CSV table of C-alpha atoms in Angstrom, one decimal:
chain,number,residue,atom,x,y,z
A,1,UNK,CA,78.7,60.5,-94.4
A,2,UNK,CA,75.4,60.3,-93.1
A,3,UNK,CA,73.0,58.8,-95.8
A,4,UNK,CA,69.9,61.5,-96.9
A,5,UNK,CA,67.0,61.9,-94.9
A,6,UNK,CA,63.4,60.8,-96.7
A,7,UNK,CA,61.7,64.1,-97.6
A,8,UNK,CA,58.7,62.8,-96.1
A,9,UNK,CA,58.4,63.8,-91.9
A,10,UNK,CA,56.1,65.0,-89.7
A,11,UNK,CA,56.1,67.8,-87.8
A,12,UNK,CA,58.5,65.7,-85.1
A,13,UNK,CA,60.8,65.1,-87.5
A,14,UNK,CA,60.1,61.4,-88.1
A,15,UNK,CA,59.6,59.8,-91.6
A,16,UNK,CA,55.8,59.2,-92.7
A,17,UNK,CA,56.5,55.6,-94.2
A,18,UNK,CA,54.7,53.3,-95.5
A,19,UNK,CA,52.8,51.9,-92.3
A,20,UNK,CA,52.4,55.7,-91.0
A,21,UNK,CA,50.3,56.4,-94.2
A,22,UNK,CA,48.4,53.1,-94.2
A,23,UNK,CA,47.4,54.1,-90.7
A,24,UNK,CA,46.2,57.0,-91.5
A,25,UNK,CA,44.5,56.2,-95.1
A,26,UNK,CA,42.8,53.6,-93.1
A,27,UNK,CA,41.2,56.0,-90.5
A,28,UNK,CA,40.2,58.1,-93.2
A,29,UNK,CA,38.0,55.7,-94.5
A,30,UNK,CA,36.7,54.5,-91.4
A,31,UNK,CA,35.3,57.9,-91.0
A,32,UNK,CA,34.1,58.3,-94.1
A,33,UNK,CA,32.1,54.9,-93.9
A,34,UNK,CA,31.0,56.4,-90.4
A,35,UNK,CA,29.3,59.4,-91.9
A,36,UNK,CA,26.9,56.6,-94.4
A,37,UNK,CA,23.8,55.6,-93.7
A,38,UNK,CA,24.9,52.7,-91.4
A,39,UNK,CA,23.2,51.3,-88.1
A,40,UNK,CA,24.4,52.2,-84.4
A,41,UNK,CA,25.6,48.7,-84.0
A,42,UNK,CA,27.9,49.0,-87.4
A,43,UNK,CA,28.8,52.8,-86.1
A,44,UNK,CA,30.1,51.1,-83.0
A,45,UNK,CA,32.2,49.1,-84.8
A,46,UNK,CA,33.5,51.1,-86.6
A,47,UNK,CA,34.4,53.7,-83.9
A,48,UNK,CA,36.3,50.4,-82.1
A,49,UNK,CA,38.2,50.1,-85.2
A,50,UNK,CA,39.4,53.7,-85.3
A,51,UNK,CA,40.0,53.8,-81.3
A,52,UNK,CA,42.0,50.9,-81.7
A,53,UNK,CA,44.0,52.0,-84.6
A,54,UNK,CA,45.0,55.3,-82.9
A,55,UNK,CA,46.4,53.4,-80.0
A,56,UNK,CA,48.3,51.3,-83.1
A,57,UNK,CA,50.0,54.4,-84.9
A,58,UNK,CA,50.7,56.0,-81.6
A,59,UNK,CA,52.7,52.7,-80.5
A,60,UNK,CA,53.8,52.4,-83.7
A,61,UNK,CA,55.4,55.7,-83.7
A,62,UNK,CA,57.0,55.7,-80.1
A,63,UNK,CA,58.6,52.4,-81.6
A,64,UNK,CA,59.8,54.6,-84.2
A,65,UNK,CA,61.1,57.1,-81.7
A,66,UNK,CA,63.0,54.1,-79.7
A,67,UNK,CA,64.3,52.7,-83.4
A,68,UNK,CA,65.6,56.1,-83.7
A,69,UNK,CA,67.2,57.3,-81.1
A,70,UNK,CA,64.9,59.9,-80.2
A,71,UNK,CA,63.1,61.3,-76.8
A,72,UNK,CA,59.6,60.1,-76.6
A,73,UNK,CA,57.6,62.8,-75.9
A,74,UNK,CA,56.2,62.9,-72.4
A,75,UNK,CA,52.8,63.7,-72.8
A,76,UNK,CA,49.0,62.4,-71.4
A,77,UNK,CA,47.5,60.5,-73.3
A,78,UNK,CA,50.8,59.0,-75.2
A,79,UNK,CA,51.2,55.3,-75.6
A,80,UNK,CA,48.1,52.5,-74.8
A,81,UNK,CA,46.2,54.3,-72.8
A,82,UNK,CA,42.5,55.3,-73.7
């Protein structure tokens, strides 16, 4: 017997773990800080930050994919690129 599925998933069908919801807590607070009264210099920074951990979820999730037997999507814009 198979053992139960976590009832948290995405809309592919993959579990939003711990690291999946770190990601995205994370971005949402990038983009809050974003929106305060902050120089273009900090701004920059920040929008580095969140660029760069998009490219980390996405990885992390076709990692997830691989871990789990599924078809990666075949899509632009899917993996490390820009």
């Amino acid at each position: 017997m198979k053992p139960p599925l976590p009832k948290l998933r995405d809309s592919h069908d993959l579990p939003l773990d711990g690291a999946r919801t770190a990601f995205r807590s994370h971005r949402t607070r990038l983009s809050n800080y974003d929106r305060s009264r902050s120089d273009d210099l900090e701004k920059s920074i920040i929008q580095a930050r969140q660029h760069n951990l998009r490219i980390a979820e996405k990885s992390y999730i076709e990692r997830q994919e691989h871990a789990l037997g599924l078809e990666p999507e075949d899509k632009p814009g899917a993996g490390f690129e820009p």
